[in-house]
Amino acid sequence: MSMNNRILVIEDDKAIGNLIKMTLSTQGYEYDIAIDGKSALQKVLSMPPDVIILDLGLPDMDGIEVINKIRGWSQTPIIIVSARGEEHDKIHALDAGADDYVTKPFSVDELLARIRVALRRVKKDSLLDMELPIFTNGNLKIDYLANTVFIRGEEVHLTPIEYKLLVVLAKHVGKVLTHNFLLKEVWQQVLPSDVPSLRVFMATLRKKIEENPANPKYIQTHVRVGYRMLRYEEE
Amino acid sequence: MSMNNRILVIEDDKAIGNLIKMTLSTQGYEYDIAIDGKSALQKVLSMPPDVIILDLGLPDMDGIEVINKIRGWSQTPIIIVSARGEEHDKIHALDAGADDYVTKPFSVDELLARIRVALRRVKKDSLLDMELPIFTNGNLKIDYLANTVFIRGEEVHLTPIEYKLLVVLAKHVGKVLTHNFLLKEVWQQVLPSDVPSLRVFMATLRKKIEENPANPKYIQTHVRVGYRMLRYEEE
DNA sequence: ATTCAATCTTAATACTGTCTTAATGCTAGT
DNA sequence: ACTAGCATTAAGACAGTATTAAGATTGAAT
């Protein structure tokens, strides 16, 4: 949920590049730098950033061309940084698909504010084309957005680990998940000593979501292997 | 392309108002002018525009305040026009929810380009329908226009951060919001050291809006995760 | 510039919920 | 009936939370 935002800086001037780099890292953003148009396009493709900061004066390519190419397949916000204050450039860049424009010499704080505006927008857009974030299986519902779980219409409160465990099972309904896999997913590591602990969590989870925990309907045990969630029709 | 795009210009300087007016009409935009904050808010409410152009230096209201109020229920793009080139203003306006910023004296063509950028965006997320400028949940009311909060009919005074926090919770009623998310929304950044501070604000907020802060009805704690506001029926 | 009031931040304390661990009881397969 | 693996319970350790109050900041008014 709390992955850092990635920002791609396309800038050939080392001094300015460093300034931006330092600024971004103090704010906790992840960043990547490209020093020409060609490598920039590759990076946009291979590791899509959340925001792009683009210097118009690149050595190998016209800035407008870079925007056009990126806009060919990506809607990532682009903030232009340019030494030339000429109207002409600004307007062309904006019409080509850039979202914003900052003129050198620019204030670091202003650039940060404009990045925040762009990120605000990214977040909104990404919610739109997401699938419905509600999982349903029989009488069980998981609302991934709200982080809530319902059983027979009633909300049940799960602790963080219980919730994570249930989500992992739900994401793989019908599949048998090994102890190792579950431990890795939930605790991000595997210590053999953790298997007993996994059992404890299964017990509390079942107590909360199963009508009869001794005869579990949703979470099935596979001896010596792991657990799986069974898939049921809607009702 | 059947209906023209509507633009609301909030500007008290007649000369600049006329300039913008003429520019917009030659481009085939429909426009409306408001000369103060109060009438501007009414117009946003009664005839929602596609883009808002806002001069920060209004006679009756601080510009930031106008942005805050509009953003209480509407996501219409706001382009700031301001004589003051000071960083402080820019950053505050952008963080308050403005989308873009143009400093006087500005080029007409640049303004038009920025309007086009804003409109490009409007089309994309016009699916989002507007909310009402008043939020109600059980005995709690938030008037986004007046920036006031009522509990059991009584107005309570909240400090700016308390208010922002409550608004964020209200905008996502029913959803569990992580500490990180809340910090990002309210402070625009996340420093781990801020989590304790978040708790302090929750305490004061609860003291003000909860009947029994020890058994909160509205703001629920999710240990190791965050907080959420519970949704209640009207009464 | 200086003062003052309001708000924000930080730190300290007591407290609570969650996690881990270990012990005990249970079940199925041989 | 014996054994291996699983379920269940409960206690203590731990991490996370509520609350208070004192110090630092901010912004407005003089």
Short mmCIF file of C-alpha atoms (C1' of nucleotides) in Angstrom, two decimals:
data_model
loop_
_atom_site.label_atom_id
_atom_site.label_comp_id
_atom_site.label_asym_id
_atom_site.label_seq_id
_atom_site.Cartn_x
_atom_site.Cartn_y
_atom_site.Cartn_z
CA MET A 1 0.00 0.00 0.00
CA SER A 2 2.78 2.40 0.81
CA MET A 3 5.13 1.97 -2.07
CA ASN A 4 7.10 5.03 -2.89
CA ASN A 5 6.26 7.07 -5.90
CA ARG A 6 8.70 6.76 -8.75
CA ILE A 7 9.84 9.77 -10.65
CA LEU A 8 11.84 9.73 -13.85
CA VAL A 9 14.07 12.74 -14.39
CA ILE A 10 15.16 13.34 -17.98
CA GLU A 11 17.94 15.90 -17.78
CA ASP A 12 21.39 16.11 -19.33
CA ASP A 13 22.74 18.95 -17.19
CA LYS A 14 24.63 17.24 -14.35
CA ALA A 15 24.31 20.15 -11.92
CA ILE A 16 20.56 20.42 -12.25
CA GLY A 17 20.21 16.66 -12.32
CA ASN A 18 21.99 16.43 -8.97
CA LEU A 19 19.92 19.19 -7.47
CA ILE A 20 16.70 17.44 -8.45
CA LYS A 21 18.09 14.10 -7.30
CA MET A 22 18.86 15.39 -3.83
CA THR A 23 15.55 17.13 -3.55
CA LEU A 24 13.61 14.04 -4.50
CA SER A 25 15.47 11.73 -2.17
CA THR A 26 14.97 13.95 0.86
CA GLN A 27 11.25 13.76 0.14
CA GLY A 28 11.31 9.99 0.01
CA TYR A 29 10.60 9.64 -3.67
CA GLU A 30 12.27 6.96 -5.72
CA TYR A 31 13.85 8.37 -8.82
CA ASP A 32 15.75 7.43 -11.91
CA ILE A 33 17.75 9.67 -14.20
CA ALA A 34 18.04 9.54 -17.96
CA ILE A 35 20.49 11.83 -19.72
CA ASP A 36 19.11 11.58 -23.24
CA GLY A 37 15.85 10.97 -25.03
CA LYS A 38 16.61 7.49 -26.20
CA SER A 39 17.44 6.02 -22.80
CA ALA A 40 14.55 7.98 -21.32
CA LEU A 41 12.03 6.28 -23.57
CA GLN A 42 13.48 2.91 -22.71
CA LYS A 43 13.15 3.63 -19.02
CA VAL A 44 9.56 4.79 -19.36
CA LEU A 45 8.85 1.48 -21.05
CA SER A 46 10.76 -0.81 -18.76
CA MET A 47 9.95 0.79 -15.41
CA PRO A 48 6.89 3.00 -15.83
CA PRO A 49 7.26 5.97 -13.47
CA ASP A 50 4.42 7.82 -11.76
CA VAL A 51 5.64 11.23 -12.89
CA ILE A 52 8.12 12.35 -15.53
CA ILE A 53 10.24 15.48 -15.26
CA LEU A 54 11.56 16.42 -18.66
CA ASP A 55 14.16 18.96 -19.72
CA LEU A 56 13.32 20.21 -23.20
CA GLY A 57 16.93 20.77 -24.21
CA LEU A 58 18.21 17.25 -24.68
CA PRO A 59 21.30 16.43 -26.75
CA ASP A 60 19.86 13.78 -29.03
CA MET A 61 16.20 14.58 -29.47
CA ASP A 62 13.76 17.44 -29.48
CA GLY A 63 11.79 17.60 -26.24
CA ILE A 64 8.47 17.82 -28.06
CA GLU A 65 9.36 14.63 -29.88
CA VAL A 66 9.98 12.89 -26.56
CA ILE A 67 6.56 13.99 -25.31
CA ASN A 68 4.88 12.78 -28.48
CA LYS A 69 6.51 9.40 -28.25
CA ILE A 70 5.64 8.93 -24.60
CA ARG A 71 2.07 10.02 -25.18
CA GLY A 72 1.85 7.39 -27.86
CA TRP A 73 1.22 4.80 -25.20
CA SER A 74 1.43 6.34 -21.76
CA GLN A 75 -0.61 8.93 -19.86
CA THR A 76 1.95 9.46 -17.10
CA PRO A 77 2.02 13.13 -16.07
CA ILE A 78 4.90 15.06 -17.63
CA ILE A 79 6.35 18.18 -16.01
CA ILE A 80 8.58 20.21 -18.30
CA VAL A 81 11.69 21.97 -17.01
CA SER A 82 13.32 24.33 -19.45
CA ALA A 83 15.86 27.11 -19.58
CA ARG A 84 14.20 28.80 -22.47
CA GLY A 85 11.34 30.90 -21.25
CA GLU A 86 9.89 31.41 -24.66
CA GLU A 87 6.16 31.13 -25.01
CA HIS A 88 6.49 29.08 -28.11
CA ASP A 89 8.12 26.18 -26.34
CA LYS A 90 5.71 26.15 -23.46
CA ILE A 91 2.65 26.10 -25.61
CA HIS A 92 3.97 23.44 -27.92
CA ALA A 93 4.95 21.25 -25.03
CA LEU A 94 1.59 21.64 -23.30
CA ASP A 95 -0.34 20.95 -26.49
CA ALA A 96 1.83 17.95 -27.22
CA GLY A 97 0.60 16.43 -24.00
CA ALA A 98 2.74 17.82 -21.19
CA ASP A 99 0.84 18.54 -17.99
CA ASP A 100 2.86 21.34 -16.52
CA TYR A 101 5.78 23.64 -17.14
CA VAL A 102 8.48 25.11 -14.88
CA THR A 103 11.04 27.61 -16.12
CA LYS A 104 14.69 27.68 -15.00
CA PRO A 105 15.79 28.94 -12.67
CA PHE A 106 13.00 27.32 -10.70
CA SER A 107 12.37 27.03 -7.00
CA VAL A 108 12.79 23.57 -5.58
CA ASP A 109 9.69 23.99 -3.46
CA GLU A 110 7.61 24.93 -6.44
CA LEU A 111 8.78 21.90 -8.37
CA LEU A 112 7.86 19.70 -5.40
CA ALA A 113 4.42 21.27 -5.18
CA ARG A 114 3.83 20.63 -8.87
CA ILE A 115 4.96 17.03 -8.46
CA ARG A 116 2.42 16.64 -5.69
CA VAL A 117 -0.30 17.98 -7.97
CA ALA A 118 0.67 15.45 -10.62
CA LEU A 119 0.75 12.58 -8.15
CA ARG A 120 -2.62 13.59 -6.77
CA ARG A 121 -3.98 13.15 -10.26
CA VAL A 122 -2.27 9.84 -10.92
CA LYS A 123 -3.86 8.41 -7.84
CA LYS A 124 -7.33 9.51 -8.89
CA ASP A 125 -6.98 8.13 -12.39
CA SER A 126 -5.67 4.80 -11.26
CA LEU A 127 -8.78 4.26 -9.16
CA LEU A 128 -10.97 4.64 -12.22
CA ASP A 129 -9.70 1.78 -14.28
CA MET A 130 -9.40 -0.60 -11.37
CA GLU A 131 -11.70 -3.55 -11.19
CA LEU A 132 -14.27 -3.64 -8.48
CA PRO A 133 -12.17 -4.21 -5.39
CA ILE A 134 -14.63 -6.56 -3.69
CA PHE A 135 -14.09 -10.25 -3.38
CA THR A 136 -17.10 -12.49 -2.87
CA ASN A 137 -17.22 -16.16 -2.08
CA GLY A 138 -20.41 -17.61 -0.73
CA ASN A 139 -21.23 -15.69 2.40
CA LEU A 140 -17.78 -14.18 2.63
CA LYS A 141 -16.97 -10.70 1.34
CA ILE A 142 -13.66 -8.86 1.36
CA ASP A 143 -13.55 -5.16 0.55
CA TYR A 144 -9.95 -4.57 -0.41
CA LEU A 145 -10.35 -0.82 -0.55
CA ALA A 146 -11.94 -0.52 2.84
CA ASN A 147 -9.91 -3.34 4.36
CA THR A 148 -13.03 -4.89 5.77
CA VAL A 149 -14.45 -8.40 5.86
CA PHE A 150 -18.09 -9.47 6.01
CA ILE A 151 -19.56 -12.84 6.81
CA ARG A 152 -23.30 -13.29 6.26
CA GLY A 153 -23.57 -9.51 5.92
CA GLU A 154 -22.01 -8.88 9.31
CA GLU A 155 -18.67 -7.18 9.51
CA VAL A 156 -16.00 -9.08 11.41
CA HIS A 157 -12.88 -7.48 12.79
CA LEU A 158 -9.62 -9.13 11.78
CA THR A 159 -6.16 -8.28 13.06
CA PRO A 160 -3.59 -7.31 10.41
CA ILE A 161 -2.07 -10.78 10.12
CA GLU A 162 -5.43 -12.49 10.04
CA TYR A 163 -6.53 -10.15 7.30
CA LYS A 164 -3.39 -10.63 5.26
CA LEU A 165 -3.73 -14.38 5.57
CA LEU A 166 -7.33 -14.31 4.42
CA VAL A 167 -6.45 -12.10 1.47
CA VAL A 168 -3.70 -14.43 0.33
CA LEU A 169 -6.07 -17.39 0.49
CA ALA A 170 -8.73 -15.41 -1.37
CA LYS A 171 -6.32 -14.30 -4.10
CA HIS A 172 -5.71 -17.96 -4.85
CA VAL A 173 -9.19 -19.45 -4.26
CA GLY A 174 -9.33 -23.10 -5.11
CA LYS A 175 -5.59 -23.58 -5.02
CA VAL A 176 -3.77 -25.42 -2.26
CA LEU A 177 -1.20 -23.09 -0.75
CA THR A 178 1.81 -24.59 1.03
CA HIS A 179 2.86 -23.59 4.52
CA ASN A 180 6.01 -22.10 3.04
CA PHE A 181 4.12 -20.03 0.53
CA LEU A 182 1.75 -18.65 3.14
CA LEU A 183 4.58 -17.80 5.50
CA LYS A 184 6.47 -16.04 2.75
CA GLU A 185 3.44 -14.03 1.71
CA VAL A 186 2.32 -13.03 5.16
CA TRP A 187 5.57 -12.64 7.09
CA GLN A 188 7.87 -12.02 4.10
CA GLN A 189 10.15 -14.76 5.37
CA VAL A 190 10.17 -18.42 6.30
CA LEU A 191 11.38 -19.78 9.57
CA PRO A 192 10.37 -23.40 10.12
CA SER A 193 9.51 -22.47 13.67
CA ASP A 194 6.72 -20.30 12.31
CA VAL A 195 4.56 -23.14 11.10
CA PRO A 196 2.97 -23.70 14.52
CA SER A 197 2.20 -20.04 14.65
CA LEU A 198 0.49 -20.29 11.27
CA ARG A 199 -1.81 -22.89 12.79
CA VAL A 200 -2.76 -20.58 15.59
CA PHE A 201 -3.74 -17.89 13.16
CA MET A 202 -5.76 -20.36 11.11
CA ALA A 203 -7.64 -21.29 14.26
CA THR A 204 -8.54 -17.71 15.14
CA LEU A 205 -9.38 -16.95 11.54
CA ARG A 206 -11.70 -19.92 11.33
CA LYS A 207 -13.29 -19.01 14.61
CA LYS A 208 -14.13 -15.65 13.12
CA ILE A 209 -15.33 -16.58 9.64
CA GLU A 210 -16.52 -20.19 9.88
CA GLU A 211 -19.96 -21.04 11.14
CA ASN A 212 -18.59 -24.27 12.55
CA PRO A 213 -14.81 -24.00 12.96
CA ALA A 214 -14.49 -27.72 13.53
CA ASN A 215 -16.03 -28.38 10.10
CA PRO A 216 -14.60 -25.54 8.10
CA LYS A 217 -16.48 -24.58 4.97
CA TYR A 218 -14.08 -21.98 3.58
CA ILE A 219 -10.61 -22.92 4.76
CA GLN A 220 -9.67 -26.52 4.17
CA THR A 221 -6.64 -28.24 5.70
CA HIS A 222 -4.31 -30.30 3.52
CA VAL A 223 -2.29 -32.42 5.88
CA ARG A 224 1.49 -32.02 5.47
CA VAL A 225 0.94 -29.57 2.66
CA GLY A 226 -0.97 -26.46 3.57
CA TYR A 227 -4.43 -24.90 3.27
CA ARG A 228 -6.83 -23.78 0.63
CA MET A 229 -9.94 -21.71 0.31
CA LEU A 230 -12.83 -23.40 -1.42
CA ARG A 231 -14.83 -21.55 -4.03
CA TYR A 232 -18.62 -21.29 -3.62
CA GLU A 233 -21.36 -19.90 -5.82
CA GLU A 234 -23.06 -16.65 -4.92
CA GLU A 235 -26.18 -16.85 -2.86
CA MET B 1 -18.02 18.79 -29.69
CA SER B 2 -21.65 19.76 -29.48
CA MET B 3 -21.65 21.71 -26.25
CA ASN B 4 -19.12 24.39 -25.58
CA ASN B 5 -16.87 24.16 -22.61
CA ARG B 6 -17.80 26.45 -19.77
CA ILE B 7 -15.18 28.46 -17.97
CA LEU B 8 -15.69 30.45 -14.82
CA VAL B 9 -13.40 33.42 -14.36
CA ILE B 10 -13.03 34.69 -10.81
CA GLU B 11 -11.32 38.05 -11.14
CA ASP B 12 -12.01 41.47 -9.68
CA ASP B 13 -9.71 43.49 -11.92
CA LYS B 14 -11.94 44.76 -14.74
CA ALA B 15 -9.11 45.18 -17.24
CA ILE B 16 -7.81 41.67 -16.87
CA GLY B 17 -11.32 40.31 -16.69
CA ASN B 18 -12.10 41.89 -20.05
CA LEU B 19 -8.90 40.62 -21.58
CA ILE B 20 -9.67 37.07 -20.50
CA LYS B 21 -13.29 37.48 -21.60
CA MET B 22 -12.30 38.49 -25.10
CA THR B 23 -9.69 35.79 -25.36
CA LEU B 24 -12.12 33.10 -24.31
CA SER B 25 -14.87 34.21 -26.65
CA THR B 26 -12.60 34.26 -29.69
CA GLN B 27 -11.80 30.65 -28.86
CA GLY B 28 -15.44 29.71 -28.69
CA TYR B 29 -15.58 29.03 -24.96
CA GLU B 30 -18.60 29.90 -22.89
CA TYR B 31 -17.63 31.89 -19.85
CA ASP B 32 -18.99 33.53 -16.76
CA ILE B 33 -17.34 36.10 -14.54
CA ALA B 34 -17.48 36.45 -10.78
CA ILE B 35 -15.90 39.45 -9.11
CA ASP B 36 -15.68 38.13 -5.59
CA GLY B 37 -15.33 34.89 -3.70
CA LYS B 38 -18.87 34.72 -2.41
CA SER B 39 -20.58 35.01 -5.78
CA ALA B 40 -17.95 32.72 -7.29
CA LEU B 41 -18.85 29.91 -4.92
CA GLN B 42 -22.53 30.38 -5.71
CA LYS B 43 -21.82 30.13 -9.41
CA VAL B 44 -19.70 27.02 -9.02
CA LEU B 45 -22.61 25.50 -7.15
CA SER B 46 -25.45 26.59 -9.43
CA MET B 47 -23.80 26.24 -12.82
CA PRO B 48 -20.80 23.92 -12.49
CA PRO B 49 -18.11 25.02 -14.96
CA ASP B 50 -15.58 22.76 -16.69
CA VAL B 51 -12.61 24.88 -15.67
CA ILE B 52 -12.14 27.63 -13.11
CA ILE B 53 -9.70 30.51 -13.50
CA LEU B 54 -9.06 32.13 -10.15
CA ASP B 55 -7.29 35.33 -9.21
CA LEU B 56 -5.79 34.95 -5.75
CA GLY B 57 -6.22 38.63 -4.87
CA LEU B 58 -9.95 38.89 -4.31
CA PRO B 59 -11.53 41.68 -2.29
CA ASP B 60 -13.63 39.62 0.10
CA MET B 61 -11.79 36.34 0.61
CA ASP B 62 -8.38 34.78 0.62
CA GLY B 63 -7.77 32.82 -2.56
CA ILE B 64 -6.58 29.73 -0.72
CA GLU B 65 -9.83 29.77 1.18
CA VAL B 66 -11.79 29.80 -2.07
CA ILE B 67 -9.84 26.79 -3.33
CA ASN B 68 -10.38 24.92 -0.09
CA LYS B 69 -14.10 25.50 -0.21
CA ILE B 70 -14.49 24.48 -3.83
CA ARG B 71 -12.43 21.36 -3.24
CA GLY B 72 -14.79 20.44 -0.47
CA TRP B 73 -17.19 19.05 -3.03
CA SER B 74 -15.95 19.67 -6.54
CA GLN B 75 -12.94 18.43 -8.51
CA THR B 76 -13.21 20.97 -11.33
CA PRO B 77 -9.71 22.02 -12.46
CA ILE B 78 -8.60 25.35 -11.02
CA ILE B 79 -6.01 27.52 -12.73
CA ILE B 80 -4.61 30.26 -10.54
CA VAL B 81 -3.79 33.69 -11.95
CA SER B 82 -1.89 35.95 -9.61
CA ALA B 83 0.09 39.14 -9.60
CA ARG B 84 2.18 38.04 -6.72
CA GLY B 85 4.95 35.80 -7.93
CA GLU B 86 5.89 34.69 -4.48
CA GLU B 87 6.70 31.05 -4.00
CA HIS B 88 4.70 30.91 -0.85
CA ASP B 89 1.45 31.60 -2.63
CA LYS B 90 2.09 29.21 -5.46
CA ILE B 91 2.89 26.30 -3.24
CA HIS B 92 0.01 26.91 -0.89
CA ALA B 93 -2.42 27.18 -3.78
CA LEU B 94 -1.16 24.03 -5.47
CA ASP B 95 -1.25 22.05 -2.25
CA ALA B 96 -4.71 23.33 -1.44
CA GLY B 97 -5.94 21.70 -4.62
CA ALA B 98 -5.24 24.06 -7.51
CA ASP B 99 -4.12 22.36 -10.69
CA ASP B 100 -2.00 25.04 -12.25
CA TYR B 101 -0.57 28.48 -11.70
CA VAL B 102 0.09 31.42 -14.05
CA THR B 103 1.82 34.59 -12.93
CA LYS B 104 0.88 38.06 -14.15
CA PRO B 105 1.77 39.41 -16.55
CA PHE B 106 0.93 36.25 -18.43
CA SER B 107 0.74 35.49 -22.09
CA VAL B 108 -2.74 34.91 -23.41
CA ASP B 109 -1.50 31.99 -25.46
CA GLU B 110 0.02 30.34 -22.46
CA LEU B 111 -3.18 30.68 -20.50
CA LEU B 112 -5.09 29.14 -23.39
CA ALA B 113 -2.63 26.27 -23.57
CA ARG B 114 -3.06 25.61 -19.88
CA ILE B 115 -6.83 25.71 -20.26
CA ARG B 116 -6.56 23.11 -22.99
CA VAL B 117 -4.51 20.89 -20.67
CA ALA B 118 -7.16 21.22 -17.98
CA LEU B 119 -10.01 20.47 -20.39
CA ARG B 120 -8.18 17.46 -21.75
CA ARG B 121 -8.26 16.13 -18.24
CA VAL B 122 -11.86 17.06 -17.46
CA LYS B 123 -13.15 14.88 -20.25
CA LYS B 124 -11.34 11.93 -18.80
CA ASP B 125 -12.69 12.08 -15.30
CA SER B 126 -16.02 13.75 -15.81
CA LEU B 127 -17.49 10.42 -14.81
CA LEU B 128 -16.91 11.39 -11.22
CA ASP B 129 -20.07 13.07 -10.13
CA MET B 130 -20.14 15.97 -7.80
CA GLU B 131 -20.85 15.65 -4.17
CA LEU B 132 -22.94 17.94 -2.07
CA PRO B 133 -21.21 20.73 -0.20
CA ILE B 134 -22.54 19.34 3.07
CA PHE B 135 -21.50 16.05 4.58
CA THR B 136 -23.76 14.34 7.07
CA ASN B 137 -23.11 11.24 9.13
CA GLY B 138 -25.28 10.55 12.12
CA ASN B 139 -25.00 13.56 14.37
CA LEU B 140 -21.98 14.91 12.57
CA LYS B 141 -22.21 17.59 9.90
CA ILE B 142 -19.43 19.20 7.87
CA ASP B 143 -20.18 22.30 5.85
CA TYR B 144 -17.41 22.43 3.27
CA LEU B 145 -18.45 25.88 2.11
CA ALA B 146 -18.36 27.45 5.52
CA ASN B 147 -15.57 25.20 6.82
CA THR B 148 -17.61 24.48 9.89
CA VAL B 149 -18.41 21.33 11.81
CA PHE B 150 -21.51 20.55 13.84
CA ILE B 151 -22.07 17.80 16.34
CA ARG B 152 -25.61 17.29 17.62
CA GLY B 153 -26.47 20.65 16.09
CA GLU B 154 -23.78 22.46 18.05
CA GLU B 155 -20.90 23.99 16.19
CA VAL B 156 -17.46 22.88 17.33
CA HIS B 157 -14.27 24.74 16.58
CA LEU B 158 -11.54 22.69 14.95
CA THR B 159 -7.99 23.80 14.24
CA PRO B 160 -6.85 23.59 10.59
CA ILE B 161 -5.17 20.22 10.94
CA GLU B 162 -8.02 18.74 12.93
CA TYR B 163 -10.42 19.92 10.25
CA LYS B 164 -8.33 18.53 7.41
CA LEU B 165 -8.04 15.21 9.20
CA LEU B 166 -11.78 15.01 9.74
CA VAL B 167 -12.44 15.88 6.11
CA VAL B 168 -10.10 13.16 4.86
CA LEU B 169 -11.80 10.62 7.10
CA ALA B 170 -15.20 11.85 5.93
CA LYS B 171 -14.25 11.66 2.26
CA HIS B 172 -13.55 7.98 2.75
CA VAL B 173 -16.27 7.01 5.23
CA GLY B 174 -16.31 3.33 5.93
CA LYS B 175 -12.80 2.78 4.63
CA VAL B 176 -9.85 1.99 6.84
CA LEU B 177 -7.20 4.60 6.13
CA THR B 178 -3.60 3.75 6.88
CA HIS B 179 -1.37 6.02 8.95
CA ASN B 180 0.72 6.68 5.87
CA PHE B 181 -2.27 7.67 3.81
CA LEU B 182 -3.51 10.07 6.44
CA LEU B 183 -0.10 11.65 6.90
CA LYS B 184 0.29 12.10 3.17
CA GLU B 185 -3.12 13.67 2.82
CA VAL B 186 -2.88 16.01 5.75
CA TRP B 187 0.81 16.94 5.84
CA GLN B 188 1.67 16.23 2.17
CA GLN B 189 4.53 14.04 3.27
CA VAL B 190 5.40 11.10 5.46
CA LEU B 191 8.03 11.10 8.14
CA PRO B 192 7.82 8.08 10.41
CA SER B 193 8.26 10.39 13.35
CA ASP B 194 4.90 11.91 12.50
CA VAL B 195 2.81 8.91 13.49
CA PRO B 196 2.84 9.82 17.19
CA SER B 197 1.72 13.28 16.25
CA LEU B 198 -1.16 11.81 14.28
CA ARG B 199 -2.30 10.13 17.47
CA VAL B 200 -2.30 13.37 19.36
CA PHE B 201 -4.55 14.92 16.76
CA MET B 202 -6.86 11.94 16.85
CA ALA B 203 -7.15 12.38 20.58
CA THR B 204 -8.08 16.04 20.38
CA LEU B 205 -10.41 15.40 17.48
CA ARG B 206 -12.19 12.67 19.39
CA LYS B 207 -12.42 14.84 22.44
CA LYS B 208 -14.24 17.39 20.33
CA ILE B 209 -16.60 15.25 18.27
CA GLU B 210 -17.12 12.08 20.29
CA GLU B 211 -19.63 11.90 23.09
CA ASN B 212 -17.39 9.42 24.87
CA PRO B 213 -13.84 9.66 23.53
CA ALA B 214 -12.85 6.43 25.24
CA ASN B 215 -15.57 4.59 23.28
CA PRO B 216 -15.45 6.41 19.98
CA LYS B 217 -18.54 6.16 17.81
CA TYR B 218 -17.25 7.92 14.71
CA ILE B 219 -13.51 7.35 14.58
CA GLN B 220 -12.44 3.78 15.05
CA THR B 221 -8.86 2.63 15.65
CA HIS B 222 -7.40 -0.22 13.64
CA VAL B 223 -4.34 -1.24 15.56
CA ARG B 224 -1.17 -1.37 13.46
CA VAL B 225 -3.11 -0.17 10.45
CA GLY B 226 -4.84 3.15 10.84
CA TYR B 227 -8.26 4.67 11.48
CA ARG B 228 -11.64 4.81 9.89
CA MET B 229 -14.83 6.76 10.18
CA LEU B 230 -17.92 4.63 10.58
CA ARG B 231 -21.00 5.38 8.52
CA TYR B 232 -24.31 5.94 10.31
CA GLU B 233 -27.83 6.46 9.07
CA GLU B 234 -29.40 9.86 9.25
CA GLU B 235 -31.35 10.68 12.34
"C1'" DA C 1 10.70 44.73 15.86
"C1'" DT C 2 8.07 42.73 20.00
"C1'" DT C 3 4.52 40.66 22.16
"C1'" DC C 4 0.82 37.64 22.63
"C1'" DA C 5 -2.44 33.97 21.61
"C1'" DA C 6 -3.33 30.01 19.19
"C1'" DT C 7 -1.74 26.01 17.30
"C1'" DC C 8 1.53 22.51 16.45
"C1'" DT C 9 5.16 19.32 17.89
"C1'" DT C 10 7.61 16.48 20.99
"C1'" DA C 11 8.26 13.69 24.91
"C1'" DA C 12 6.77 10.92 28.85
"C1'" DT C 13 3.50 7.84 31.00
"C1'" DA C 14 0.12 4.44 31.53
"C1'" DC C 15 -2.49 1.34 29.03
"C1'" DT C 16 -4.41 -1.99 25.42
"C1'" DG C 17 -4.57 -5.17 21.65
"C1'" DT C 18 -1.97 -8.26 19.10
"C1'" DC C 19 1.49 -11.69 18.50
"C1'" DT C 20 4.23 -15.50 19.98
"C1'" DT C 21 5.14 -19.49 22.45
"C1'" DA C 22 4.26 -23.59 24.76
"C1'" DA C 23 1.27 -27.01 26.65
"C1'" DT C 24 -2.61 -29.98 25.96
"C1'" DG C 25 -6.09 -32.36 23.44
"C1'" DC C 26 -7.68 -34.15 19.13
"C1'" DT C 27 -7.94 -36.91 14.67
"C1'" DA C 28 -6.63 -40.00 10.89
"C1'" DG C 29 -3.85 -43.47 9.13
"C1'" DT C 30 -1.36 -47.54 10.05
"C1'" DA D 1 -3.56 -48.49 20.24
"C1'" DC D 2 0.30 -45.83 18.61
"C1'" DT D 3 2.16 -42.00 16.13
"C1'" DA D 4 2.46 -37.80 13.42
"C1'" DG D 5 0.44 -33.92 12.33
"C1'" DC D 6 -3.19 -30.57 13.36
"C1'" DA D 7 -6.47 -27.74 16.48
"C1'" DT D 8 -7.19 -25.18 20.49
"C1'" DT D 9 -6.34 -22.65 24.57
"C1'" DA D 10 -4.15 -19.57 27.53
"C1'" DA D 11 -0.23 -16.75 29.43
"C1'" DG D 12 3.41 -13.54 28.85
"C1'" DA D 13 6.07 -10.54 25.85
"C1'" DC D 14 5.86 -7.00 22.86
"C1'" DA D 15 4.51 -3.44 19.89
"C1'" DG D 16 1.26 -0.09 19.26
"C1'" DT D 17 -2.06 3.35 21.29
"C1'" DA D 18 -4.36 7.12 24.32
"C1'" DT D 19 -3.61 10.93 26.94
"C1'" DT D 20 -1.42 14.67 29.19
"C1'" DA D 21 1.51 18.46 29.47
"C1'" DA D 22 5.42 21.20 28.45
"C1'" DG D 23 8.18 23.43 24.88
"C1'" DA D 24 8.48 25.24 20.07
"C1'" DT D 25 6.37 27.54 16.21
"C1'" DT D 26 3.57 30.34 13.78
"C1'" DG D 27 0.96 34.36 12.60
"C1'" DA D 28 -1.48 38.61 13.84
"C1'" DA D 29 -1.61 42.91 16.09
"C1'" DT D 30 0.61 46.58 18.12
#
